[in-house]
Short mmCIF file of C-alpha atoms and ligand atoms in Angstrom, two decimals:
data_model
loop_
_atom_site.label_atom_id
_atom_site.label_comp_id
_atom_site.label_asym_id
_atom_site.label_seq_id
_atom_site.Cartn_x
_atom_site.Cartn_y
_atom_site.Cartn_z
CA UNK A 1 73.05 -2.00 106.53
CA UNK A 2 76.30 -3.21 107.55
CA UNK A 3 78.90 -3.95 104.31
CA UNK A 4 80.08 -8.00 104.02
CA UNK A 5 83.86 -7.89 103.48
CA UNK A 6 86.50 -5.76 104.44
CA UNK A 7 86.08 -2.08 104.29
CA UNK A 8 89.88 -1.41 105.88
CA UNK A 9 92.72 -0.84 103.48
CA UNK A 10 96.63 -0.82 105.48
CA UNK A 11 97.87 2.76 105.09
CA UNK A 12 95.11 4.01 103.30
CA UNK A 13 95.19 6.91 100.52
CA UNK A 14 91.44 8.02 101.08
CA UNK A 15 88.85 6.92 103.97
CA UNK A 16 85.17 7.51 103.64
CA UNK A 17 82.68 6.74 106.71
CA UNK A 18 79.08 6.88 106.94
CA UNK A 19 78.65 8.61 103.78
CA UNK A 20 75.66 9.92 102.48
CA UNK A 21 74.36 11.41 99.55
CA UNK A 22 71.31 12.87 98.55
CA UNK A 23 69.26 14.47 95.58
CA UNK A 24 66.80 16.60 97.25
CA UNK A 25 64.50 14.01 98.87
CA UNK A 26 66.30 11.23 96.95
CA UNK A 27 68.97 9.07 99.32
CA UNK A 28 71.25 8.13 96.69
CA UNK A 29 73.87 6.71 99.06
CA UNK A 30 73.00 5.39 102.76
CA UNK A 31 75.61 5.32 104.79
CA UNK A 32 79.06 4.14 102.92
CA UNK A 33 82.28 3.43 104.63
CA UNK A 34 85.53 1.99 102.71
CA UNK A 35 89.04 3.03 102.66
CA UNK A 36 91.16 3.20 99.32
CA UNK A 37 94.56 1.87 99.20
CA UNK A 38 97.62 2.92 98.32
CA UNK A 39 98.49 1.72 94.84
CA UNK A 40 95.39 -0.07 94.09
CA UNK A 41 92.89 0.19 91.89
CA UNK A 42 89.20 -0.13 93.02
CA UNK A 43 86.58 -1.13 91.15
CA UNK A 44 83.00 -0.57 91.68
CA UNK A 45 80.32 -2.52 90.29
CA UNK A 46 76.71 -2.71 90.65
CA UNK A 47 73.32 -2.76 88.64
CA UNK A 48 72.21 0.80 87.10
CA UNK A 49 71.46 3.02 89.08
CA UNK A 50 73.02 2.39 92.25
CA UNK A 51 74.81 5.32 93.62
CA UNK A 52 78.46 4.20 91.67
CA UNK A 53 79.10 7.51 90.03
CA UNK A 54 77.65 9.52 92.70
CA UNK A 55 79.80 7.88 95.17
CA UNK A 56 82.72 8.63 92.72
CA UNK A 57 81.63 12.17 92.31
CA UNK A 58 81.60 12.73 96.15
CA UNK A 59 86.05 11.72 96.09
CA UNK A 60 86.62 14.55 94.44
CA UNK A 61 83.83 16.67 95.11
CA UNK A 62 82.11 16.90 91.81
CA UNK A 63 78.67 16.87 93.08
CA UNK A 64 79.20 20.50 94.74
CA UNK A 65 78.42 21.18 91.25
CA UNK A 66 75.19 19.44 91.05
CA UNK A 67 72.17 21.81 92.86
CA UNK A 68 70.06 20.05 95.21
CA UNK A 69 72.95 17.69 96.13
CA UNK A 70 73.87 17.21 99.82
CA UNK A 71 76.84 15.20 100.75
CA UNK A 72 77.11 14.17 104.42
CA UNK A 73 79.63 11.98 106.45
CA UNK A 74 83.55 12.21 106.45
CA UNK A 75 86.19 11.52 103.49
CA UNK A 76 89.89 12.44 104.01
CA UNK A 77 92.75 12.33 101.59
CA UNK A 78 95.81 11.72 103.56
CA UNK A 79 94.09 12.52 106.43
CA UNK A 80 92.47 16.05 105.43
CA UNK A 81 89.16 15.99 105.26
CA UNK A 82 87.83 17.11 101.77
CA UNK A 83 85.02 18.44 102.97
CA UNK A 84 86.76 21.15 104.80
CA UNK A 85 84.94 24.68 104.17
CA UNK A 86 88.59 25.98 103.65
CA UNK A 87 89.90 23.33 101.79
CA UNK A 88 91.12 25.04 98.08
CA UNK A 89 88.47 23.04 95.85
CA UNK A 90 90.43 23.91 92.42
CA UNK A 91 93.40 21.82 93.92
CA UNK A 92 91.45 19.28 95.38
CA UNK A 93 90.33 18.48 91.92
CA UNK A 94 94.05 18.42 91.02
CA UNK A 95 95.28 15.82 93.77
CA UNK A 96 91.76 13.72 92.45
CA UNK A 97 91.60 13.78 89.12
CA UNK A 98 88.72 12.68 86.72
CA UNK A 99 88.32 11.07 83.57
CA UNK A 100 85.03 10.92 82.08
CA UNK A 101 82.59 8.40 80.19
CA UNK A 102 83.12 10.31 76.90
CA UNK A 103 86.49 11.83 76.26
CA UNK A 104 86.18 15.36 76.70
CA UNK A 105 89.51 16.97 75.55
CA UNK A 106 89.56 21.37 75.38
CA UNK A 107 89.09 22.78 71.89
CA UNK A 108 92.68 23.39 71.93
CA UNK A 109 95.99 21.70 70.80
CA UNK A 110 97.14 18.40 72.13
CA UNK A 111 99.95 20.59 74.25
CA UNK A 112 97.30 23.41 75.28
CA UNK A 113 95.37 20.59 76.41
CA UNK A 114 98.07 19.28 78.66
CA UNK A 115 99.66 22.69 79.82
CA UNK A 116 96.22 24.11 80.83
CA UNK A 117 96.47 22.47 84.23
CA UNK A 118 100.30 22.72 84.79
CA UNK A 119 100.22 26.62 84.18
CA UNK A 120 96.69 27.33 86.19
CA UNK A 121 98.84 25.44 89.47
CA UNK A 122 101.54 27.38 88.70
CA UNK A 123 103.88 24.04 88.22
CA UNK A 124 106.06 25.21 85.78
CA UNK A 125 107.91 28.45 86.05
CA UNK A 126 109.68 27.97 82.35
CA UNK A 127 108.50 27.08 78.66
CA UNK A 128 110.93 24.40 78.90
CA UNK A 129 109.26 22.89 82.26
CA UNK A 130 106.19 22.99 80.50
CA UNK A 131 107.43 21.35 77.90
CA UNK A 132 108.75 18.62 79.93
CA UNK A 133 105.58 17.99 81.88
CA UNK A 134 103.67 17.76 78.62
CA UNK A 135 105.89 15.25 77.24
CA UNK A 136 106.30 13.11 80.80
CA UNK A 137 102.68 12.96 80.90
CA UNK A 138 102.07 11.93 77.67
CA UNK A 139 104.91 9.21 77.64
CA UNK A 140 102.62 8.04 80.83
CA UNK A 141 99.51 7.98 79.39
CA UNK A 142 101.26 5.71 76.53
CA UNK A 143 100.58 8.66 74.05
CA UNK A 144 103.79 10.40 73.24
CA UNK A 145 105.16 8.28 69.88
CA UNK A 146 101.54 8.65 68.32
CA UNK A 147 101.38 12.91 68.94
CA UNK A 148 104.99 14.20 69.04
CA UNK A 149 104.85 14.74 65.66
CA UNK A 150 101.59 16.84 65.84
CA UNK A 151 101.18 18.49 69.56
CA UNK A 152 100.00 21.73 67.91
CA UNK A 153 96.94 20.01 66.36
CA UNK A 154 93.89 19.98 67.87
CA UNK A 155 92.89 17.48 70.29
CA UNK A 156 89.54 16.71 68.94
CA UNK A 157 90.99 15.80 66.08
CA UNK A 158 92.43 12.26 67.88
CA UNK A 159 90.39 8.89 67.70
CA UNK A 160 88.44 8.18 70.78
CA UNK A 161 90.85 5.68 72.38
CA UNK A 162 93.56 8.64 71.85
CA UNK A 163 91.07 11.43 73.08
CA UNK A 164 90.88 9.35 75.98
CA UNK A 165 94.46 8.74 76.48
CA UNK A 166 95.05 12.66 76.28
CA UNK A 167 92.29 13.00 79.10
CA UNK A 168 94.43 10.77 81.22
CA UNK A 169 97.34 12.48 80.35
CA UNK A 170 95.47 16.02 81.15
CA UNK A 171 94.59 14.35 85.01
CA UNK A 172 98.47 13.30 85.24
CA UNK A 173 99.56 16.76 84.45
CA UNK A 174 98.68 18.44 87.51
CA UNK A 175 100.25 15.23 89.35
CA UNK A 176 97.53 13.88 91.18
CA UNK A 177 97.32 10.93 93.80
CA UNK A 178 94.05 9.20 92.76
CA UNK A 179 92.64 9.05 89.67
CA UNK A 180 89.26 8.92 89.29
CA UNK A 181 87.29 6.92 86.00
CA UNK A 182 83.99 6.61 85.57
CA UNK A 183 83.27 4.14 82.66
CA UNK A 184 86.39 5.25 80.74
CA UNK A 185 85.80 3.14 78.08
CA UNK A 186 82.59 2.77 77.51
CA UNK A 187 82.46 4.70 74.11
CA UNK A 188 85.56 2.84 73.08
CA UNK A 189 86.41 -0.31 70.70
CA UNK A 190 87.53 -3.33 71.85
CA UNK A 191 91.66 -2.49 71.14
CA UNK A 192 91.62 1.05 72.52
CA UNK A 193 89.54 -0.34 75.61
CA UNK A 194 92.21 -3.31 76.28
CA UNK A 195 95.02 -0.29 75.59
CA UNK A 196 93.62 1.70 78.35
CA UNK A 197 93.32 -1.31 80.36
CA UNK A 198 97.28 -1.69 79.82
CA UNK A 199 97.40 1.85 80.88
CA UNK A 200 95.46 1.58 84.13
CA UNK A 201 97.72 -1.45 85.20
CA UNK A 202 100.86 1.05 84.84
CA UNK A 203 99.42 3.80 86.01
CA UNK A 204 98.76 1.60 89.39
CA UNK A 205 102.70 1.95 90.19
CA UNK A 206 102.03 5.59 90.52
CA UNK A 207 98.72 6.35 91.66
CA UNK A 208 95.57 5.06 92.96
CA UNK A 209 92.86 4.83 90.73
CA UNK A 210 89.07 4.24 91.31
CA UNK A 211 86.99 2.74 88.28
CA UNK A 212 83.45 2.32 87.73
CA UNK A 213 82.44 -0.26 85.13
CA UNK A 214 80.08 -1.82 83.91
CA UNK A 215 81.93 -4.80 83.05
CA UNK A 216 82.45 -7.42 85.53
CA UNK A 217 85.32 -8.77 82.90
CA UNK A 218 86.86 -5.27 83.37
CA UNK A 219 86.72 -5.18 87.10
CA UNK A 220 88.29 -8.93 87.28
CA UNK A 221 91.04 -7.72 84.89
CA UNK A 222 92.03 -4.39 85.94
CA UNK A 223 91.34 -4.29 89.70
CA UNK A 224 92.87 -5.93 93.37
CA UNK A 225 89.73 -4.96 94.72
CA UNK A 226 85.99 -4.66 94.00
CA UNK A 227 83.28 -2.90 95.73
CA UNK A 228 79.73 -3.82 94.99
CA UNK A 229 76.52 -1.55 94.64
CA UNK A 230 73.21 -1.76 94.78
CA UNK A 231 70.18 0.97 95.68
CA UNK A 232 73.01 3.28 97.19
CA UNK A 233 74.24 0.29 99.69
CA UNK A 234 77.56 -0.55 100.25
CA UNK A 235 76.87 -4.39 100.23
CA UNK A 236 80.47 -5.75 99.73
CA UNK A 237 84.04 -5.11 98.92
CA UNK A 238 86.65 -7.11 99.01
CA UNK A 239 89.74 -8.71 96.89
CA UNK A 240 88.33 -8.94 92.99
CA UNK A 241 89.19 -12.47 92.87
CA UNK A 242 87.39 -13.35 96.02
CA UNK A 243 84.19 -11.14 94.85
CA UNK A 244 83.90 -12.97 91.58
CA UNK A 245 84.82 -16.64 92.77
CA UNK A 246 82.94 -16.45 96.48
CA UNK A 247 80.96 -14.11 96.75
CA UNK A 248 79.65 -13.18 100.85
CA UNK A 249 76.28 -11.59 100.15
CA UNK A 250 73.16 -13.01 98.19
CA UNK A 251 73.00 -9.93 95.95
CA UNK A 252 76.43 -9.95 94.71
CA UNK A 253 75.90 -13.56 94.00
CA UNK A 254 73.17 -12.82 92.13
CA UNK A 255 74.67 -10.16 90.32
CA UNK A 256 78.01 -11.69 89.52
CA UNK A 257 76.24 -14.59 88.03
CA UNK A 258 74.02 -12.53 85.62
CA UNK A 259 70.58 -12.91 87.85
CA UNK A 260 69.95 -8.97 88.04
CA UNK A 261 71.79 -6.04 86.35
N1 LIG B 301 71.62 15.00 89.37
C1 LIG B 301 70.76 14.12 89.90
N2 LIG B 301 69.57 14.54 90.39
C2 LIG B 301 68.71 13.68 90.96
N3 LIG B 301 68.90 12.35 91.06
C3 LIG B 301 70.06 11.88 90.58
C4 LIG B 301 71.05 12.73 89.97
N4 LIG B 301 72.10 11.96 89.58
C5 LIG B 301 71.79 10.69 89.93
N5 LIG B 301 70.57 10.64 90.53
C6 LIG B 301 69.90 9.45 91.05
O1 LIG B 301 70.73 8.85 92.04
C7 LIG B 301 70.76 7.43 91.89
C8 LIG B 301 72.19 6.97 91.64
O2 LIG B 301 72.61 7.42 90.34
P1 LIG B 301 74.09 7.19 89.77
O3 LIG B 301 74.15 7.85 88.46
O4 LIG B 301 75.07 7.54 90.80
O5 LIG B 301 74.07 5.60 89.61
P2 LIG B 301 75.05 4.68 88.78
O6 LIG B 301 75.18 3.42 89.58
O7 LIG B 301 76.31 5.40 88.47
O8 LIG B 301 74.20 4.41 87.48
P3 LIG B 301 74.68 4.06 85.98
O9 LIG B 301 75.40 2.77 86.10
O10 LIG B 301 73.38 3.93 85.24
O11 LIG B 301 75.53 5.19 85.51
C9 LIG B 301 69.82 7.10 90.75
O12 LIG B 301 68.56 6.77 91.30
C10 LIG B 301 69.74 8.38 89.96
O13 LIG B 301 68.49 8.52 89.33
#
């Protein structure tokens, strides 16, 4: 089916055409073509079940990991494709980094957590470079003042809003371009959700970030543009305050107004 809206972003950071996915027999997604932009953040919505995280997963490759997963079609970042058989997977995860549902820092110490990445990619040569990528990416991820005190205790030991904060600041670490989220604060309260809401709209200056949510009131608040799911269709995308005012397609009428979900 063809998407409503516009799939085009000006200067785009990723494109994705006629993307496919499948589980074994399963067609999970049929077809999908969008660009990211620049700067933006891109939310995707859709009812359960729709293909968002497996879409997700293909940006960075993640479902190489899954057996019986086949991805087909063409994604580039900056023009590489991704998909390259000698494209260096480990740094491909670096330049498209992922934060999870559930925080999931490394039973290690809030620096260790941090300085894992950095010192795999070889990005600091000194202790004091490491140091000073620790502390830049935690001043980013708006978690410095709360751990400087304690960056040799162990990460699991933060609340879940601050777990999820270090999780950020472990993807900003190895300096990516796009940052990938899938439901990032779903197992969060209300005030560490809006904080990483605050986070994602600074974060924008610097990277591109792609968000799926279940929240329409999340999309509307932390995204420029939306891209609607449903049964592995692309079936529109387009600026979030144009989705959620006037909407193209029937479905994403219906779903926006709380018919289906
Ligand atoms: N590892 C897997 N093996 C087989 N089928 C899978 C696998 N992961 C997902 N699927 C199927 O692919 C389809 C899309 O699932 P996906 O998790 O991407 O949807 P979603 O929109 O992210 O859902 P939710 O909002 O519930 O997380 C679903 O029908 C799901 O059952």
């Amino acid at each position: 089916m063809t998407t409503v809206g516009e799939i085009h972003a000006v200067n785009p950071r990723m494109t994705c055409r006629r993307v496919n996915v499948y589980y074994g027999d399963k067609h999970a997604i049929k077809n999908v073509s969008i660009d990211i932009g620049r700067n933006e953040v891109l939310a995707m919505i859709g009812p359960s079940g729709c293909g968002k995280s497996t879409f997700l997963r293909c940006l960075n490759r993640m479902n190489d990991t899954i057996e019986g997963c086949r991805v087909t079609g063409t994604i580039t970042l900056d023009g590489q494709d991704i998909y390259d058989p000698d494209l260096d997977v480990v740094l491909l995860r670096a330049q498209v980094g992922m934060v999870f549902q559930k925080p999931n820092p490394f039973p290690k110490s809030i620096y260790d957590n941090i300085a894992y990445g950095p010192k795999i990619h070889g990005l600091a040569q000194t202790r004091a470079e490491l140091d000073e990528i620790v502390e830049t990416s935690l001043r980013k991820a708006g978690l410095w003042d709360e751990v400087k005190d304690r960056l040799d205790h162990p990460g699991t030991g933060l609340s879940g809003g601050q777990q999820q904060r270090l999780c950020i600041a472990r993807a900003i670490a190895v300096s990516p371009e796009v940052i990938l989220m899938d439901e990032p604060c779903s197992a969060l309260d209300p005030i560490a959700t809006a904080r990483i809401e605050e986070l994602i709209h600074e974060l924008r200056e610097q990277y591109t970030i792609v968000i799926v949510t279940h929240s329409m009131q999340q999309a509307a608040r932390v995204s420029q543009r939306t891209a609607f799911f449903h049964l592995g269709d692309l079936i529109e995308v387009g600026p979030t305050d144009r989705i959620f005012t006037r909407p193209r397609h029937p479905l994403t009428e219906d779903y926006i107004t709380g018919r289906f979900g």
